Amino acid sequence: MRWTQTFIPTLKETPAEAEIASHQLLLRAGLVRKVSGGLYTFLPLGVRVLRKIERIVREEMDRAGALEVSMPCLQPPELWQQSGRYTTAAEVLYHVFDRAKKEWVLSPTAEEVITHLAAGELGSYRQLPKNFYQIGIKFRDEIRPRFGLMRAREFLMKDAYSFDVSDAAAQVSYEKMYRAYARIFARCGLRTFPVEADTGVIGGSLSHEFMVPAETGENEVVYCETGTYAANIEKATSRGPRLPTPQQSTGPAPEKFSTPGVVTIEALAAAPYSVPAHHQIKTLVYLLDSQPTLVLLRGDDQLNEAKLLARTGAARARPATPEECKATLGAHPGSLGAVRATLRRPVRVLADLALRGAAGMATGANEDGFHLRHVDLARDVVVDQWADLRTVQAGELDVATGQPLKIRRAIEVGHVFKLGTKYSEKLNACFLDETGQRQPAVMGCYGIGITRTLQAIIEQQHDRDGILWPLTTAPYAVCLTPLNVAPDSAPMRLAEQLYAELTARGVEVLLDDRDERPGVKFKDADLVGFPLRVNLGEKALARGEIELKPRGGTLTPVKIEAAREAILEWLRAESARLEATVPPA
Ligand code: ATP
Ligand code: MG
């Protein structure tokens, strides 16, 4: 391809709309343009990168035995009602209405449609296992679309769904996808690491996310430097808080004391009260599927809402408003507590495991401006359910190794789930086993955000000048840069020759035939980030040389006669270097 014949609208200035480097570079390198918040048009270079990622994904899915299908984006709401997700996934669903005012939903994912297919088609154990995948557009009504392709309203996803006869067989399917994912990201030139994940609204028993470490990531990952533990903070556990929970009773019964204006843990920790945060009980009021519930944590802990949902099985949770708190407990946030004697009526109480055995604690008295001290949890509070509800903090110890845990931010690019029979039961995807018994298929589901992956590569691999595309996902492998583009000039003649020879060998070459100053051409090539730039300048040619400039590497002069071979050799070596990072299938 010639630069003048394609469309690469690079930008000198950083667009104000883009907050993070990868989003800025997507726009500056002319890969995409914004249509509206969370909606983008892919330009020719952007499409080339997308197709390359898709191709790697297809090859690895096919290698793992998955079968490509294509499902509609427009889906009947009835299927979503049948699975229960019409309500539980309501926030992300886009609804559309046809001329007869009939409602449809736009697919945010496709468990319902594929399970419906399996229900109709997979009737016998002989047909299993099966794994179906597609690469298609997904729609999600995100609360906050942002960071370009990272969190869009419409994005490209690879989604796969496996159907097996048993849990053990489903585990095998899961592990195949897990390995395929590791290969896919490595082949894309993206460094990822798998972490244990919460199964969230999708449900299921086992799940991993593939994460790209990045300060701009929207996920927090808890990990141990021994490399033996990594988990999404929504799921992570530890040996518990660093400071021990007091277990010594300080009095025979709770005692009320006046705390005018004190409505935070910090205020009660400060003079004149001086009750350390970990000697306090934090009382939160949540509506779990609209049932008011008290959630108790240690004062220095934060609630993990994902755990709250996972442990209680509730579909939705939201904090009660101050008015709802007042109606439930008779006081406002900051003065709430679960001490039996202060409750006007029974209310469900959940307590975090870090509060086990807690004694001599302080908590709200359910009367504005008052707290209680000498609270012993076992004596004074009726706990309906104990559960791990707290968010792990950096420095706590890993359960297995006892080493301190760290926390870092990351971008989720892929997600694998063992689903079990949740969807097959609801949508009736059953098969007859060897003994003629009807059984629900055991499912797994596996997603990769193709467009998010594209941007994650940029986020991980860029410098001040622009993108550093890995060879496998670059829009073009080589940018030939003649510094004189007059058709009969020596640089242009050699460029044309190399262009023809390399193209004939299957190399993807962009010939920068623009009549621009060298500085402009170099800047643009570096901004877009072609893995190899080949400079053809009059002076060097006069010495019998051209120059190879790998993106992010050093300039090497090469004899004209050896130019083609040197370029091919560089590409081979680079390709082998990347290949060496790919784990075995
Ligand atoms: P997130 O937690 O980031 O909202 P998710 O866990 O809801 O994502 P999944 O349902 O696991 O997402 O979807 C599979 C993959 O699709 C994700 O791993 C991610 O790469 C991608 N993805 C999800 N939502 C978006 C989005 N709004 N824009 C772009 N990619 C997305
Ligand atoms: Mg996910």
XYZ file of C-alpha atoms and ligand atoms in Angstrom:
617
model
C 0.000 0.000 0.000
C 1.071 3.559 -0.711
C 0.628 6.206 1.954
C -1.006 8.623 -0.489
C -3.549 6.025 -1.499
C -4.700 4.943 1.902
C -6.142 7.130 4.656
C -3.960 7.796 7.698
C -5.114 11.061 9.263
C -2.407 11.486 11.921
C -2.767 14.304 14.438
C 0.026 16.452 15.837
C -1.918 17.653 18.836
C -3.187 15.465 21.635
C -6.980 15.424 21.433
C -8.496 16.933 24.565
C -11.203 14.251 24.714
C -8.655 11.482 25.416
C -7.415 11.006 28.991
C -5.098 8.009 28.661
C -2.109 7.453 26.371
C -3.585 4.574 24.365
C -6.766 6.515 23.659
C -4.758 9.545 22.553
C -2.587 7.401 20.291
C -5.559 5.606 18.739
C -6.764 8.996 17.580
C -3.366 10.537 16.816
C -2.176 7.566 14.760
C -5.365 7.717 12.702
C -6.720 4.317 13.744
C -10.185 5.396 14.859
C -12.457 8.421 15.077
C -15.144 9.064 17.635
C -18.767 9.116 16.528
C -20.239 9.650 19.983
C -19.290 8.644 23.544
C -18.355 4.953 23.440
C -18.892 4.666 19.666
C -16.033 4.676 17.179
C -15.431 4.364 13.460
C -12.418 2.250 12.602
C -10.270 3.756 9.861
C -8.216 1.613 7.443
C -5.196 1.152 9.744
C -7.439 0.377 12.710
C -9.320 -2.225 10.684
C -6.058 -3.878 9.663
C -5.035 -4.294 13.293
C -8.475 -5.592 14.237
C -8.372 -8.199 11.488
C -4.955 -9.374 12.658
C -6.113 -9.860 16.226
C -9.245 -11.608 14.961
C -7.146 -13.908 12.831
C -4.960 -14.946 15.762
C -8.074 -15.522 17.862
C -9.677 -17.642 15.105
C -6.566 -19.736 14.595
C -6.277 -20.508 18.295
C -9.997 -21.162 18.753
C -9.929 -23.529 15.760
C -6.789 -25.210 17.091
C -8.557 -25.766 20.422
C -11.441 -27.433 18.582
C -13.999 -24.632 18.915
C -16.453 -24.192 16.033
C -17.199 -20.805 14.557
C -20.838 -19.710 14.383
C -22.511 -16.343 14.047
C -25.439 -15.295 16.196
C -27.734 -12.311 15.751
C -27.162 -9.124 17.727
C -30.901 -8.594 17.917
C -32.250 -11.035 20.489
C -35.698 -11.906 21.818
C -36.209 -10.606 25.382
C -38.083 -13.838 26.168
C -34.800 -15.757 26.249
C -33.401 -13.212 28.669
C -36.480 -13.536 30.843
C -36.075 -17.296 30.843
C -32.495 -17.075 32.114
C -33.436 -14.416 34.665
C -30.938 -11.963 33.240
C -33.618 -9.698 31.839
C -33.619 -8.343 35.406
C -30.170 -9.242 36.765
C -28.324 -7.799 33.767
C -30.874 -5.034 33.223
C -28.339 -2.210 33.576
C -26.363 -3.198 30.489
C -29.243 -4.191 28.203
C -30.178 -1.975 25.294
C -33.811 -2.325 24.260
C -35.156 -1.601 20.802
C -38.699 -1.651 19.477
C -39.856 -2.641 16.030
C -42.748 -1.189 13.984
C -45.223 -3.413 15.806
C -43.849 -2.058 19.122
C -42.391 -5.465 19.890
C -39.301 -5.286 22.075
C -35.873 -6.747 21.245
C -32.617 -6.577 23.132
C -29.168 -5.942 21.695
C -26.778 -8.726 22.638
C -24.295 -7.784 25.411
C -23.165 -11.469 25.367
C -24.849 -14.620 24.042
C -25.272 -17.345 26.676
C -29.047 -17.271 26.172
C -28.998 -17.592 22.397
C -26.350 -20.318 22.293
C -28.046 -22.303 25.070
C -31.286 -22.016 23.155
C -29.451 -23.460 20.156
C -28.020 -26.294 22.258
C -31.494 -27.033 23.652
C -32.758 -27.633 20.152
C -29.736 -29.386 18.687
C -27.631 -31.208 21.261
C -29.882 -34.066 22.346
C -27.385 -36.882 22.884
C -24.165 -37.415 24.808
C -22.685 -38.564 21.495
C -22.831 -34.970 20.238
C -20.776 -33.682 23.165
C -18.439 -32.010 23.878
C -19.108 -28.987 21.669
C -17.630 -25.529 21.866
C -19.126 -22.783 19.689
C -17.560 -19.389 19.211
C -18.215 -16.228 17.279
C -16.555 -12.889 16.747
C -19.192 -10.223 16.757
C -20.410 -6.860 17.958
C -21.704 -6.595 21.510
C -23.727 -3.784 23.004
C -23.616 -2.667 26.618
C -25.306 0.309 28.148
C -22.252 1.157 30.269
C -22.828 3.692 33.060
C -19.586 5.391 32.137
C -18.224 4.632 28.668
C -14.660 5.908 28.691
C -11.050 5.550 27.651
C -11.916 5.051 23.994
C -12.308 1.391 23.091
C -11.608 0.256 26.647
C -15.165 0.736 27.826
C -17.395 1.291 24.834
C -21.134 1.017 24.254
C -20.520 -1.125 21.201
C -17.428 -3.316 20.907
C -16.086 -6.380 19.202
C -15.915 -9.538 21.283
C -14.952 -13.117 20.714
C -17.335 -15.206 22.742
C -17.227 -18.986 23.074
C -19.511 -21.439 24.849
C -18.736 -25.042 25.714
C -21.203 -27.873 26.390
C -20.099 -31.025 28.175
C -21.555 -34.199 29.670
C -20.040 -33.773 33.121
C -18.263 -31.396 35.413
C -14.971 -33.206 34.801
C -15.398 -32.914 31.041
C -16.306 -29.222 31.431
C -13.087 -28.732 33.364
C -11.153 -30.105 30.394
C -12.929 -27.662 28.043
C -12.166 -24.831 30.460
C -8.495 -25.665 30.598
C -8.285 -25.843 26.802
C -9.697 -22.327 26.535
C -7.410 -21.098 29.307
C -4.390 -22.351 27.370
C -5.727 -20.956 24.093
C -6.104 -17.542 25.761
C -2.529 -17.549 26.995
C -1.404 -18.317 23.428
C -3.666 -15.687 21.866
C -2.401 -12.827 23.984
C 1.229 -13.895 23.658
C 0.851 -14.130 19.879
C -0.657 -10.642 19.870
C 2.524 -9.453 21.572
C 0.608 -8.587 24.735
C 1.941 -9.528 28.160
C -0.958 -10.729 30.311
C -1.316 -12.643 33.530
C -4.268 -14.759 34.656
C -6.020 -13.969 37.928
C -8.778 -15.666 39.881
C -12.004 -13.802 39.270
C -15.435 -13.301 40.734
C -18.164 -14.954 38.688
C -20.527 -11.977 39.069
C -23.844 -11.717 37.288
C -22.852 -14.448 34.798
C -22.714 -16.981 37.631
C -20.705 -20.196 37.820
C -18.053 -21.804 39.948
C -14.601 -21.123 38.529
C -13.304 -18.165 36.628
C -10.098 -16.463 35.542
C -9.494 -13.099 33.970
C -6.545 -12.327 31.729
C -5.110 -9.037 32.868
C -2.743 -6.517 31.350
C -0.830 -4.670 34.078
C -1.473 -0.948 33.594
C -1.840 2.073 35.871
C -4.878 3.113 33.832
C -6.628 -0.244 34.267
C -10.054 -0.269 35.873
C -9.357 -3.451 37.857
C -7.315 -3.984 40.976
C -5.390 -7.211 41.267
C -4.088 -8.633 44.529
C -0.975 -10.727 44.033
C 1.882 -12.383 45.816
C 5.351 -11.825 44.447
C 6.133 -15.516 44.729
C 3.904 -15.764 41.637
C 1.648 -18.327 43.279
C -1.364 -16.106 43.897
C -3.168 -13.464 41.884
C -6.834 -12.569 42.158
C -9.149 -9.760 41.221
C -9.748 -7.658 44.329
C -13.451 -8.514 43.967
C -12.528 -12.065 44.853
C -9.184 -11.872 46.686
C -8.696 -13.194 50.210
C -5.817 -13.018 52.684
C -4.964 -14.208 56.186
C -6.894 -11.172 57.405
C -6.227 -7.615 58.560
C -2.767 -6.808 59.845
C -3.927 -5.522 63.237
C -5.646 -8.169 65.337
C -9.282 -7.716 66.319
C -9.626 -7.056 70.080
C -11.088 -10.095 71.826
C -11.082 -8.863 75.446
C -14.389 -7.883 76.971
C -14.203 -4.369 78.447
C -17.477 -4.337 80.338
C -20.471 -6.442 81.344
C -22.866 -4.747 78.904
C -22.820 -2.138 76.128
C -22.711 1.391 77.472
C -24.067 4.408 75.652
C -21.876 7.521 75.391
C -22.507 10.873 73.815
C -20.736 11.630 70.523
C -22.317 14.803 69.145
C -21.540 15.340 65.471
C -19.414 12.179 65.217
C -20.481 10.334 62.060
C -17.269 8.780 60.755
C -14.880 6.070 61.869
C -12.076 8.673 61.792
C -13.923 11.095 64.049
C -14.466 8.408 66.682
C -10.814 7.390 66.343
C -9.708 10.970 67.072
C -9.536 12.701 70.439
C -11.350 12.977 72.737
C -12.885 9.542 71.992
C -9.724 7.875 70.702
C -11.304 4.538 69.746
C -8.920 2.997 67.182
C -10.635 2.144 63.888
C -10.045 -1.566 64.349
C -11.834 -1.388 67.714
C -14.949 -0.099 65.982
C -17.732 -1.929 64.181
C -18.765 -0.316 60.917
C -22.488 -0.809 60.271
C -23.750 -0.452 56.707
C -27.365 -0.778 55.639
C -27.821 -2.444 52.274
C -30.871 -3.378 50.288
C -30.264 -6.894 49.042
C -32.919 -7.585 46.425
C -34.826 -4.824 48.298
C -34.514 -6.527 51.700
C -32.854 -4.230 54.288
C -29.755 -5.949 55.670
C -27.096 -4.802 58.128
C -23.556 -5.453 57.011
C -20.943 -5.353 59.786
C -17.252 -4.807 59.135
C -14.303 -3.781 61.204
C -13.959 -0.003 61.285
C -10.749 -0.056 59.244
C -12.191 -2.324 56.544
C -14.022 -1.610 53.316
C -16.993 -3.607 52.055
C -16.449 -5.574 48.854
C -19.789 -5.420 47.030
C -18.880 -8.261 44.665
C -18.331 -10.511 47.680
C -21.594 -9.319 49.224
C -23.467 -10.447 46.112
C -21.504 -13.674 45.783
C -21.925 -14.699 49.453
C -25.625 -13.860 49.720
C -26.702 -14.937 46.245
C -28.552 -11.631 45.873
C -28.979 -10.350 42.331
C -28.714 -6.711 43.373
C -27.347 -4.752 46.257
C -27.421 -1.040 46.918
C -26.636 1.053 49.978
C -29.721 2.359 51.727
C -30.278 6.110 51.554
C -29.955 8.091 54.829
C -33.765 8.230 54.960
C -34.026 4.462 54.524
C -31.440 4.004 57.308
C -33.460 6.233 59.577
C -36.627 4.281 58.751
C -34.941 0.938 59.395
C -32.851 1.718 62.475
C -34.110 5.038 63.791
C -30.834 6.878 63.157
C -28.742 8.228 60.302
C -25.507 6.801 58.894
C -22.700 7.387 61.363
C -24.791 6.392 64.356
C -25.935 2.943 63.255
C -25.332 -0.350 64.985
C -26.565 -3.919 65.222
C -26.642 -4.332 68.996
C -29.797 -6.320 69.674
C -31.084 -4.077 72.439
C -31.010 -1.030 70.145
C -32.952 -2.606 67.248
C -36.628 -1.678 67.048
C -37.427 -4.721 64.944
C -35.583 -7.799 63.713
C -33.353 -7.172 60.740
C -31.001 -9.505 58.945
C -27.358 -9.122 60.009
C -24.305 -10.162 57.993
C -20.894 -9.942 59.613
C -17.428 -10.090 58.171
C -15.165 -12.888 59.367
C -12.588 -10.385 60.683
C -15.118 -9.589 63.438
C -15.184 -13.159 64.769
C -14.759 -13.065 68.541
C -14.668 -9.272 68.584
C -15.107 -7.880 72.097
C -14.726 -4.472 73.685
C -15.811 -2.795 70.464
C -17.557 0.527 69.807
C -20.482 0.974 67.442
C -23.403 3.293 66.720
C -26.270 3.319 69.206
C -29.051 3.778 66.638
C -29.600 7.209 68.089
C -28.106 10.215 66.345
C -25.212 11.603 68.383
C -24.608 8.456 70.450
C -22.368 5.422 70.316
C -21.997 2.278 72.403
C -18.813 0.868 73.897
C -18.053 -2.485 75.569
C -19.803 -4.299 72.718
C -19.078 -8.030 72.525
C -20.247 -9.396 69.240
C -21.128 -12.902 70.428
C -22.990 -11.532 73.448
C -24.703 -8.467 72.039
C -25.381 -9.055 68.342
C -27.376 -11.740 66.561
C -25.469 -12.530 63.400
C -27.472 -14.351 60.754
C -24.571 -14.993 58.395
C -20.796 -14.810 58.740
C -18.925 -14.305 55.505
C -15.762 -12.922 53.987
C -16.999 -9.489 52.921
C -13.967 -7.258 53.343
C -11.625 -5.890 50.699
C -8.071 -7.139 50.997
C -5.496 -4.416 51.707
C -1.908 -4.325 50.515
C 0.548 -5.787 53.011
C -1.797 -8.470 54.338
C -0.433 -12.001 54.148
C -1.115 -14.513 51.408
C -3.165 -17.467 52.667
C -0.868 -20.078 51.133
C 2.629 -18.621 51.418
C 2.297 -16.147 54.281
C 4.095 -13.559 52.126
C 2.833 -9.966 51.962
C 0.327 -9.248 49.210
C 0.599 -6.374 46.771
C -2.059 -4.590 44.756
C -1.714 -3.295 41.229
C -4.051 -1.971 38.575
C -4.786 -3.906 35.402
C -6.931 -4.065 32.281
C -9.149 -7.134 31.834
C -8.853 -8.352 28.246
C -10.259 -11.865 28.538
C -12.419 -13.866 30.865
C -13.034 -17.625 31.163
C -15.882 -19.075 33.258
C -17.009 -22.494 34.301
C -20.747 -21.957 34.281
C -22.108 -25.295 35.425
C -25.751 -25.943 34.590
C -27.265 -22.550 35.432
C -28.201 -21.705 31.847
C -28.761 -25.235 30.574
C -31.309 -25.822 33.321
C -33.141 -22.551 32.794
C -33.195 -22.860 29.007
C -33.612 -26.597 28.972
C -30.396 -27.570 27.202
C -30.505 -31.235 28.146
C -29.044 -34.334 26.552
C -29.667 -38.042 27.007
C -26.723 -39.739 28.689
C -25.477 -43.286 28.026
C -28.174 -44.728 30.251
C -30.937 -42.727 28.569
C -31.261 -40.216 31.447
C -31.983 -36.583 30.648
C -29.213 -34.333 31.984
C -28.491 -30.621 31.687
C -25.299 -29.908 29.730
C -22.412 -28.534 31.805
C -21.368 -25.227 30.293
C -18.442 -22.843 30.146
C -18.190 -19.409 28.549
C -15.150 -17.530 27.359
C -14.830 -13.905 26.224
C -12.117 -11.764 24.710
C -12.625 -8.079 24.081
C -11.029 -7.742 20.650
C -11.267 -3.968 20.514
C -10.155 -3.630 24.142
C -7.205 -5.922 23.390
C -6.214 -3.673 20.491
C -6.102 -0.660 22.759
C -4.420 -2.601 25.580
C -1.535 -3.408 23.233
C -1.088 0.316 22.670
C -1.409 1.071 26.383
C 1.293 -1.468 27.142
C 3.564 -0.671 24.214
C 4.105 2.970 23.463
C 6.656 5.686 24.141
C 6.755 9.480 23.828
C 6.777 9.269 20.042
C 3.920 6.873 19.528
C 2.928 3.227 19.340
C 5.340 0.271 19.246
C 3.297 -2.384 17.443
C 4.317 -5.992 17.920
C 5.039 -7.507 14.513
C 1.989 -9.772 14.672
C -0.548 -7.001 15.158
C 1.059 -4.055 13.353
C -1.024 -2.502 10.573
C 2.025 -2.908 8.287
C 5.298 -4.638 9.176
C 7.565 -2.337 7.193
C 7.380 1.335 6.304
C 9.608 2.192 3.339
C 10.565 5.830 3.613
C 12.152 7.303 0.494
C 13.301 10.827 1.276
C 12.898 11.907 -2.314
C 9.687 10.735 -3.988
C 10.318 11.976 -7.530
C 9.596 8.867 -9.643
C 13.047 8.760 -11.226
C 15.041 9.635 -8.078
C 17.399 6.985 -6.727
C 15.563 6.686 -3.369
C 12.154 6.249 -5.009
C 13.434 3.766 -7.583
C 14.990 1.587 -4.908
C 11.896 1.951 -2.732
C 9.682 0.757 -5.598
C 11.976 -2.198 -6.175
C 12.001 -3.224 -2.504
C 8.272 -2.665 -2.311
C 7.662 -5.075 -5.184
C 10.099 -7.704 -3.912
C 8.939 -7.652 -0.293
C 5.268 -7.588 -1.225
C 5.831 -10.577 -3.510
C 7.226 -12.413 -0.484
C 4.120 -11.707 1.541
C 5.556 -8.892 3.645
C 3.063 -6.152 4.494
C 4.720 -2.973 3.347
C 3.610 0.619 3.401
C 5.459 2.870 0.989
C 5.521 6.417 2.289
C 5.311 8.140 -1.094
C 4.282 11.489 0.396
C 6.240 14.510 -0.731
C 6.999 15.606 2.823
C 10.073 16.618 4.799
C 11.994 13.664 6.333
C 11.121 14.871 9.835
C 7.392 14.714 9.092
C 7.669 11.240 7.596
C 9.780 9.878 10.450
C 7.474 11.385 13.046
C 4.383 9.893 11.436
C 5.962 6.455 11.018
C 7.028 6.478 14.667
C 3.608 7.718 15.759
C 1.807 4.899 13.940
C 4.535 2.552 15.168
C 5.450 0.302 12.242
C 7.891 -2.320 13.581
C 10.524 -1.541 10.933
C 11.195 1.711 9.112
C 13.557 1.629 6.151
C 15.115 5.003 5.333
C 16.142 5.600 1.748
C 18.010 8.904 1.617
C 20.032 10.406 -1.152
C 23.232 10.804 0.918
C 23.234 7.268 2.277
C 22.432 5.852 -1.164
C 25.438 7.698 -2.546
C 27.518 5.712 0.009
C 25.785 2.562 -1.256
C 23.641 2.245 1.896
C 20.143 2.337 3.239
C 19.149 2.408 6.922
C 17.035 0.005 8.974
C 15.342 1.623 11.940
C 13.378 -0.809 14.099
C 10.744 1.057 16.129
C 12.271 1.556 19.554
C 15.627 0.203 18.335
C 18.780 1.670 16.834
C 19.525 2.746 13.305
C 21.643 0.272 11.305
C 23.173 1.027 7.908
C 22.908 -1.825 5.392
C 24.477 -2.202 1.940
C 21.996 -1.717 -0.892
C 22.679 -5.193 -2.308
C 21.930 -6.753 1.067
C 18.867 -4.604 1.764
C 16.147 -7.087 0.900
C 17.759 -9.956 2.788
C 18.507 -7.761 5.793
C 14.863 -6.696 5.990
C 13.629 -10.280 5.648
C 16.146 -11.440 8.230
C 15.075 -8.752 10.680
C 11.451 -9.823 10.236
C 12.332 -13.496 10.742
C 14.283 -12.761 13.910
C 11.541 -10.537 15.301
C 8.934 -13.140 14.524
C 11.008 -15.850 16.247
C 11.481 -13.607 19.279
C 7.713 -13.219 19.637
C 7.060 -16.895 18.925
C 9.374 -17.833 21.802
C 6.989 -16.099 24.234
C 4.004 -18.227 23.156
C 3.244 -21.160 25.471
C 2.686 -24.601 23.941
C -0.858 -25.492 22.813
P -15.800 -5.151 32.756
O -15.645 -5.741 34.139
O -14.576 -4.487 32.249
O -17.041 -4.350 32.592
P -16.960 -7.603 32.075
O -16.337 -8.476 33.094
O -18.334 -7.138 32.257
O -15.996 -6.374 31.779
P -17.177 -9.811 30.243
O -18.629 -10.008 30.312
O -16.287 -10.727 30.967
O -16.831 -8.287 30.642
O -16.783 -9.660 28.693
C -15.688 -10.307 28.083
C -14.660 -9.312 27.615
O -15.250 -8.278 26.813
C -13.967 -8.562 28.714
O -12.917 -9.341 29.250
C -13.478 -7.308 28.010
O -12.257 -7.583 27.348
C -14.542 -7.064 26.973
N -15.470 -5.979 27.358
C -16.447 -6.039 28.275
N -17.118 -4.885 28.343
C -16.547 -4.068 27.429
C -16.794 -2.724 27.002
N -17.783 -1.999 27.527
N -16.012 -2.203 26.018
C -15.019 -2.931 25.474
N -14.745 -4.193 25.841
C -15.493 -4.765 26.792
Mg -15.325 -10.105 32.860
